[in-house]
Coordinates of C-alpha atoms and ligand atoms in Angstrom, one line a residue:
M34 CA 150.6 27.0 142.9
S35 CA 153.2 29.8 142.6
E36 CA 152.3 33.4 143.3
L37 CA 150.6 35.0 140.4
K38 CA 151.9 38.2 138.9
P39 CA 149.4 41.0 139.6
R40 CA 147.4 41.8 136.5
K41 CA 145.5 45.0 135.9
D42 CA 143.4 44.2 132.8
L43 CA 141.7 41.3 131.1
L44 CA 141.8 42.2 127.3
D45 CA 142.1 38.9 125.5
I46 CA 142.8 35.2 126.0
E47 CA 146.1 35.0 124.1
S48 CA 148.0 36.8 126.8
L49 CA 146.8 34.6 129.7
E50 CA 149.2 32.2 131.4
L51 CA 147.9 28.8 132.2
D52 CA 148.2 29.4 136.0
E53 CA 146.1 32.6 135.6
I54 CA 143.4 30.6 133.8
E55 CA 143.4 28.0 136.5
Y56 CA 143.3 30.7 139.2
V57 CA 140.2 32.3 137.7
L58 CA 138.4 29.0 136.9
G59 CA 139.4 27.6 140.3
N60 CA 137.9 30.6 142.1
A61 CA 134.8 30.5 140.0
V62 CA 133.8 27.2 141.7
P63 CA 133.3 28.5 145.2
F64 CA 131.7 31.7 143.8
K65 CA 129.2 29.4 142.0
Q66 CA 128.5 27.5 145.3
L67 CA 127.5 30.8 146.8
F68 CA 124.5 30.9 144.5
Q69 CA 122.9 28.0 146.5
R70 CA 122.9 30.1 149.7
S71 CA 120.1 32.4 150.7
V72 CA 122.6 35.3 151.0
K73 CA 124.6 35.3 147.7
K74 CA 126.9 38.2 148.6
V75 CA 130.5 38.4 149.7
P76 CA 132.1 41.6 151.0
T77 CA 135.2 41.3 148.7
L78 CA 134.7 44.5 146.7
R79 CA 132.9 46.6 149.3
G80 CA 133.8 50.3 148.7
K81 CA 134.9 49.6 145.1
T82 CA 133.1 50.8 142.0
V83 CA 132.4 49.0 138.7
L84 CA 131.5 50.9 135.6
N85 CA 129.6 49.0 132.9
L86 CA 130.3 50.8 129.6
F87 CA 128.5 49.1 126.7
Y88 CA 128.7 50.8 123.3
E89 CA 127.0 47.7 121.7
P90 CA 123.8 45.9 122.8
S91 CA 124.2 43.1 125.4
T92 CA 121.8 41.1 127.5
R93 CA 123.9 38.3 129.1
T94 CA 127.3 40.0 129.5
S95 CA 126.1 43.4 130.8
S96 CA 123.6 41.9 133.3
S97 CA 126.0 39.2 134.3
F98 CA 128.7 41.7 135.2
E99 CA 126.2 43.7 137.1
V100 CA 125.0 40.7 139.1
A101 CA 128.6 39.6 139.7
A102 CA 129.7 43.0 140.9
N103 CA 126.6 43.3 143.2
R104 CA 127.3 39.9 144.6
M105 CA 130.8 41.1 145.5
S106 CA 129.3 44.2 147.2
A107 CA 130.8 46.6 144.7
D108 CA 128.9 49.8 143.7
V109 CA 127.8 49.4 140.0
T110 CA 127.1 52.1 137.5
N111 CA 125.6 51.2 134.2
F112 CA 126.6 53.8 131.7
S113 CA 124.1 54.1 128.9
V114 CA 125.8 55.1 125.7
S115 CA 122.5 55.9 123.9
S116 CA 121.6 58.6 126.4
S117 CA 125.1 59.9 127.0
S118 CA 127.1 62.8 125.5
I119 CA 128.7 60.3 123.2
T120 CA 125.7 60.8 121.0
K121 CA 126.7 64.5 120.9
G122 CA 130.1 63.7 119.5
E123 CA 132.2 63.3 122.6
S124 CA 135.4 61.3 121.8
L125 CA 136.2 58.0 123.4
L126 CA 139.2 59.5 125.2
D127 CA 137.2 62.5 126.5
T128 CA 134.6 60.1 127.8
I129 CA 137.3 58.0 129.5
E130 CA 138.8 61.2 131.1
T131 CA 135.4 62.1 132.4
L132 CA 134.8 58.6 133.8
Q133 CA 138.4 58.5 135.2
A134 CA 137.5 61.6 137.3
M135 CA 134.8 59.4 138.9
Q136 CA 137.6 57.1 140.1
S137 CA 136.1 53.8 139.0
D138 CA 138.1 50.8 140.1
Y139 CA 136.9 48.5 137.3
I140 CA 135.7 49.4 133.8
V141 CA 133.8 46.7 131.8
I142 CA 133.7 47.8 128.2
R143 CA 132.1 46.5 125.0
H144 CA 132.8 48.3 121.8
Q145 CA 132.1 47.6 118.1
A146 CA 135.8 48.4 117.2
A147 CA 138.5 45.9 118.0
G148 CA 141.2 47.3 120.3
V149 CA 139.2 49.9 122.1
P150 CA 139.5 48.2 125.5
N151 CA 143.3 48.2 125.0
I152 CA 143.2 51.9 124.4
V153 CA 141.1 52.5 127.4
A154 CA 143.3 50.4 129.6
K155 CA 146.3 52.5 128.7
H156 CA 144.5 55.7 129.8
T157 CA 143.1 54.6 133.1
G158 CA 144.3 53.2 136.4
A159 CA 141.1 51.2 136.6
S160 CA 141.1 47.6 135.7
V161 CA 139.6 47.2 132.2
I162 CA 137.7 44.1 131.3
N163 CA 137.0 43.5 127.6
A164 CA 133.3 42.5 127.3
G165 CA 133.6 42.1 123.5
D166 CA 135.4 44.3 121.0
G167 CA 134.5 43.9 117.3
Y168 CA 135.6 40.6 115.9
H169 CA 138.5 40.5 118.2
A170 CA 137.9 39.0 121.7
H171 CA 135.4 38.1 124.4
P172 CA 137.6 36.7 127.1
T173 CA 135.1 36.2 129.9
Q174 CA 132.8 34.3 127.4
A175 CA 135.8 32.0 126.7
L176 CA 136.4 31.5 130.4
L177 CA 132.7 30.7 131.2
D178 CA 132.5 28.3 128.2
T179 CA 135.6 26.5 129.4
M180 CA 134.2 26.3 133.0
T181 CA 131.0 24.9 131.6
F182 CA 132.7 22.3 129.4
R183 CA 135.1 21.3 132.2
E184 CA 132.1 20.7 134.6
V185 CA 130.7 18.0 132.3
H186 CA 134.1 16.7 131.2
P187 CA 136.5 17.0 134.1
D188 CA 138.9 15.0 132.0
Y189 CA 138.7 17.6 129.3
A190 CA 142.2 17.3 127.7
G191 CA 141.8 15.5 124.3
K192 CA 138.1 16.0 124.2
R193 CA 136.6 17.6 121.0
I194 CA 134.4 20.6 120.3
A195 CA 132.8 21.4 117.0
I196 CA 132.0 25.1 116.4
I197 CA 129.3 25.7 113.8
G198 CA 128.5 28.8 111.9
D199 CA 129.8 32.4 111.5
V200 CA 133.3 31.9 112.7
L201 CA 134.6 34.8 110.7
H202 CA 132.7 37.6 112.5
S203 CA 132.7 35.9 115.9
R204 CA 134.9 37.2 118.8
V205 CA 133.4 34.3 120.8
A206 CA 134.7 31.7 118.4
R207 CA 138.1 33.4 118.4
S208 CA 138.5 33.6 122.2
T209 CA 136.7 30.4 123.1
S210 CA 138.6 28.3 120.5
T211 CA 141.9 29.7 121.7
L212 CA 141.1 28.9 125.3
F213 CA 139.9 25.4 124.4
H214 CA 143.1 24.9 122.5
K215 CA 145.2 26.1 125.5
Q216 CA 143.4 23.5 127.6
G217 CA 144.2 20.7 125.2
I218 CA 140.7 20.5 123.8
E219 CA 140.5 19.8 120.1
V220 CA 138.5 22.3 118.0
G221 CA 136.8 21.8 114.6
V222 CA 134.7 24.2 112.6
L223 CA 131.9 24.0 110.1
G224 CA 130.2 26.9 108.3
P225 CA 129.6 28.6 105.0
G226 CA 133.0 28.9 103.1
A227 CA 132.8 32.7 103.3
L228 CA 132.3 32.6 107.0
I229 CA 135.3 30.4 107.9
P230 CA 138.4 32.6 108.1
E231 CA 141.2 31.9 105.5
G232 CA 143.8 32.7 108.1
R233 CA 142.4 30.5 110.9
P234 CA 144.9 29.0 113.3
D235 CA 146.3 25.6 112.5
F236 CA 144.6 24.0 115.5
M237 CA 141.1 24.7 113.9
R238 CA 140.2 21.6 111.9
R239 CA 137.8 22.5 109.1
F240 CA 134.8 20.2 108.2
Q241 CA 132.9 20.3 105.0
S242 CA 129.7 18.7 106.2
W243 CA 127.7 17.7 109.3
E244 CA 128.5 14.1 108.4
D245 CA 132.2 14.9 108.8
V246 CA 131.4 16.6 112.1
F247 CA 129.6 13.6 113.5
D248 CA 132.2 11.1 112.2
W249 CA 134.7 13.1 114.4
K250 CA 132.6 12.3 117.4
P251 CA 132.6 15.7 119.1
H252 CA 131.9 15.9 122.9
A253 CA 130.1 19.2 122.4
I254 CA 128.6 21.2 119.5
Y255 CA 129.0 24.9 119.9
L256 CA 126.5 26.8 117.7
L257 CA 127.2 30.4 116.8
R258 CA 124.7 33.1 115.9
V259 CA 124.9 34.5 112.4
Q260 CA 126.1 38.0 113.0
M261 CA 124.1 39.9 110.4
E262 CA 125.0 43.2 111.9
R263 CA 128.7 42.6 111.1
Q264 CA 128.2 41.3 107.6
E265 CA 128.7 43.6 104.7
G266 CA 127.7 41.7 101.6
Q267 CA 126.1 38.3 101.2
F268 CA 127.9 35.3 102.8
F269 CA 125.2 32.7 102.1
P270 CA 122.2 32.6 99.8
S271 CA 119.4 33.0 102.4
I272 CA 118.6 32.4 106.1
A273 CA 116.4 29.4 105.0
E274 CA 119.4 28.0 103.1
Y275 CA 121.7 28.6 106.1
H276 CA 119.3 26.8 108.4
K277 CA 119.0 23.8 106.1
M278 CA 122.8 23.5 105.7
Y279 CA 124.1 24.4 109.1
G280 CA 121.2 24.7 111.6
M281 CA 120.7 22.2 114.5
N282 CA 117.5 20.4 113.3
S283 CA 115.6 17.2 114.2
E284 CA 117.8 15.0 112.1
R285 CA 121.1 16.4 113.5
L286 CA 119.6 16.3 117.0
V287 CA 119.2 12.5 116.6
S288 CA 122.9 12.2 115.7
M289 CA 123.9 14.4 118.7
R290 CA 121.8 12.2 121.0
K291 CA 123.5 9.1 119.7
L292 CA 126.9 10.6 120.5
G293 CA 125.8 12.0 123.8
A294 CA 127.3 15.3 122.8
Y295 CA 126.4 18.5 124.7
L296 CA 125.0 21.6 123.0
M297 CA 126.5 25.0 123.7
H298 CA 125.6 28.5 122.4
P299 CA 126.8 31.9 123.7
G300 CA 123.5 33.6 123.0
P301 CA 121.6 35.5 121.9
V302 CA 120.0 32.5 120.1
N303 CA 118.2 33.0 116.7
R304 CA 115.6 30.2 116.7
G305 CA 114.8 29.0 113.2
V306 CA 118.3 30.0 112.0
E307 CA 121.1 28.2 113.8
V308 CA 118.8 26.2 116.1
T309 CA 115.2 24.9 116.2
D310 CA 112.8 25.1 119.1
E311 CA 113.1 21.4 119.5
A312 CA 116.9 21.6 119.7
M313 CA 116.6 24.3 122.4
G314 CA 114.8 21.8 124.6
Y315 CA 117.6 19.2 124.2
E316 CA 118.3 17.5 127.5
K317 CA 122.1 18.0 127.1
S318 CA 121.9 21.7 126.3
L319 CA 124.4 23.7 128.5
I320 CA 123.1 27.1 127.4
S321 CA 121.5 28.0 130.8
T322 CA 124.6 26.7 132.6
Q323 CA 126.8 28.9 130.5
V324 CA 124.7 31.9 131.7
E325 CA 124.9 30.8 135.3
N326 CA 128.7 30.2 135.1
G327 CA 129.1 33.6 133.5
I328 CA 128.3 35.2 136.8
A329 CA 130.7 33.0 138.7
V330 CA 133.5 33.5 136.2
R331 CA 133.0 37.3 136.2
M332 CA 133.1 37.4 140.0
A333 CA 136.4 35.4 139.8
V334 CA 137.8 37.9 137.3
L335 CA 136.8 40.9 139.4
H336 CA 138.4 39.2 142.4
W337 CA 141.6 38.5 140.5
L338 CA 142.3 41.8 138.7
K339 CA 144.2 44.5 140.6
P340 CA 143.3 48.1 139.6
E341 CA 146.1 50.7 140.1
T342 CA 143.5 52.7 142.0
Q343 CA 143.8 50.1 144.9
K344 CA 146.4 51.4 147.3
E345 CA 146.2 48.8 150.1
Ligands
CP623 N1 127.2 36.0 124.8 C1 127.1 37.4 124.8 O1 128.0 38.1 124.6 O2 125.8 37.8 124.9 P1 125.3 39.3 124.9 O3 125.6 39.9 123.6 O4 123.8 39.3 125.3 O5 126.1 40.0 126.0

């Protein structure tokens, strides 16, 4: 593999070169093997600092970055927006200037507005990692999803993934489908008409029913959470109706089993909406593996990015 160009920030999937994707996913494998050891730490980021800056709630991404940074021996600060001076009206750039003075090497940021990580990246020498911005992007989720799918399908090119649900409001769907497409994996989508974007990319095949989805013989079904917090207006009649039309229920589980398809979900899961308790126990669910791979991928991302604060 040729020498990679140094990269400071990870802001989206679109700008990633294939060799960069391979570099990150390739390095995530030995990082994951480390989890089997009694000592799960490497000294790679000793003396470096990672700032977790989450303006929106998160369980998986924030804790996964914290665990990843700890396993690389970095010092981690979790910045709590709800108890910070942001609640007193401090602007984003003033907050960044304050945090810059603390000389963090890596800033992991989640924000409700698309593009905020790009603004932060321009104003700091720290490496900025987008942990989800509005509807826009969630690049580490896409990388961990791809790692997870490639583990069960090492011959992944030409395989098929059906994404079901609220594609319109989903940064996960946007980033993950883009990365799957870059990997030669075919992507189809099913959801309420109002939640499937009009201007979706050409590579996203649209289905009208579960029957169409199963006829396509997907290798994985990727369920999305209905993002009520991002919906202004009514996109479907009711949650019960959504579950009936688009949820993974007993009947659809039988069809999945027949196909041998895997089940994926980025979390958090809304049981009784996009998935039943029974489906959560499906033997080919990759949901826990996605979480585990999230740590390995984030270690690989921290290892790869080069902050301008690093002089050596
Ligand atoms: N997948 C994901 O982004 O989950 P969190 O919102 O819990 O971080």
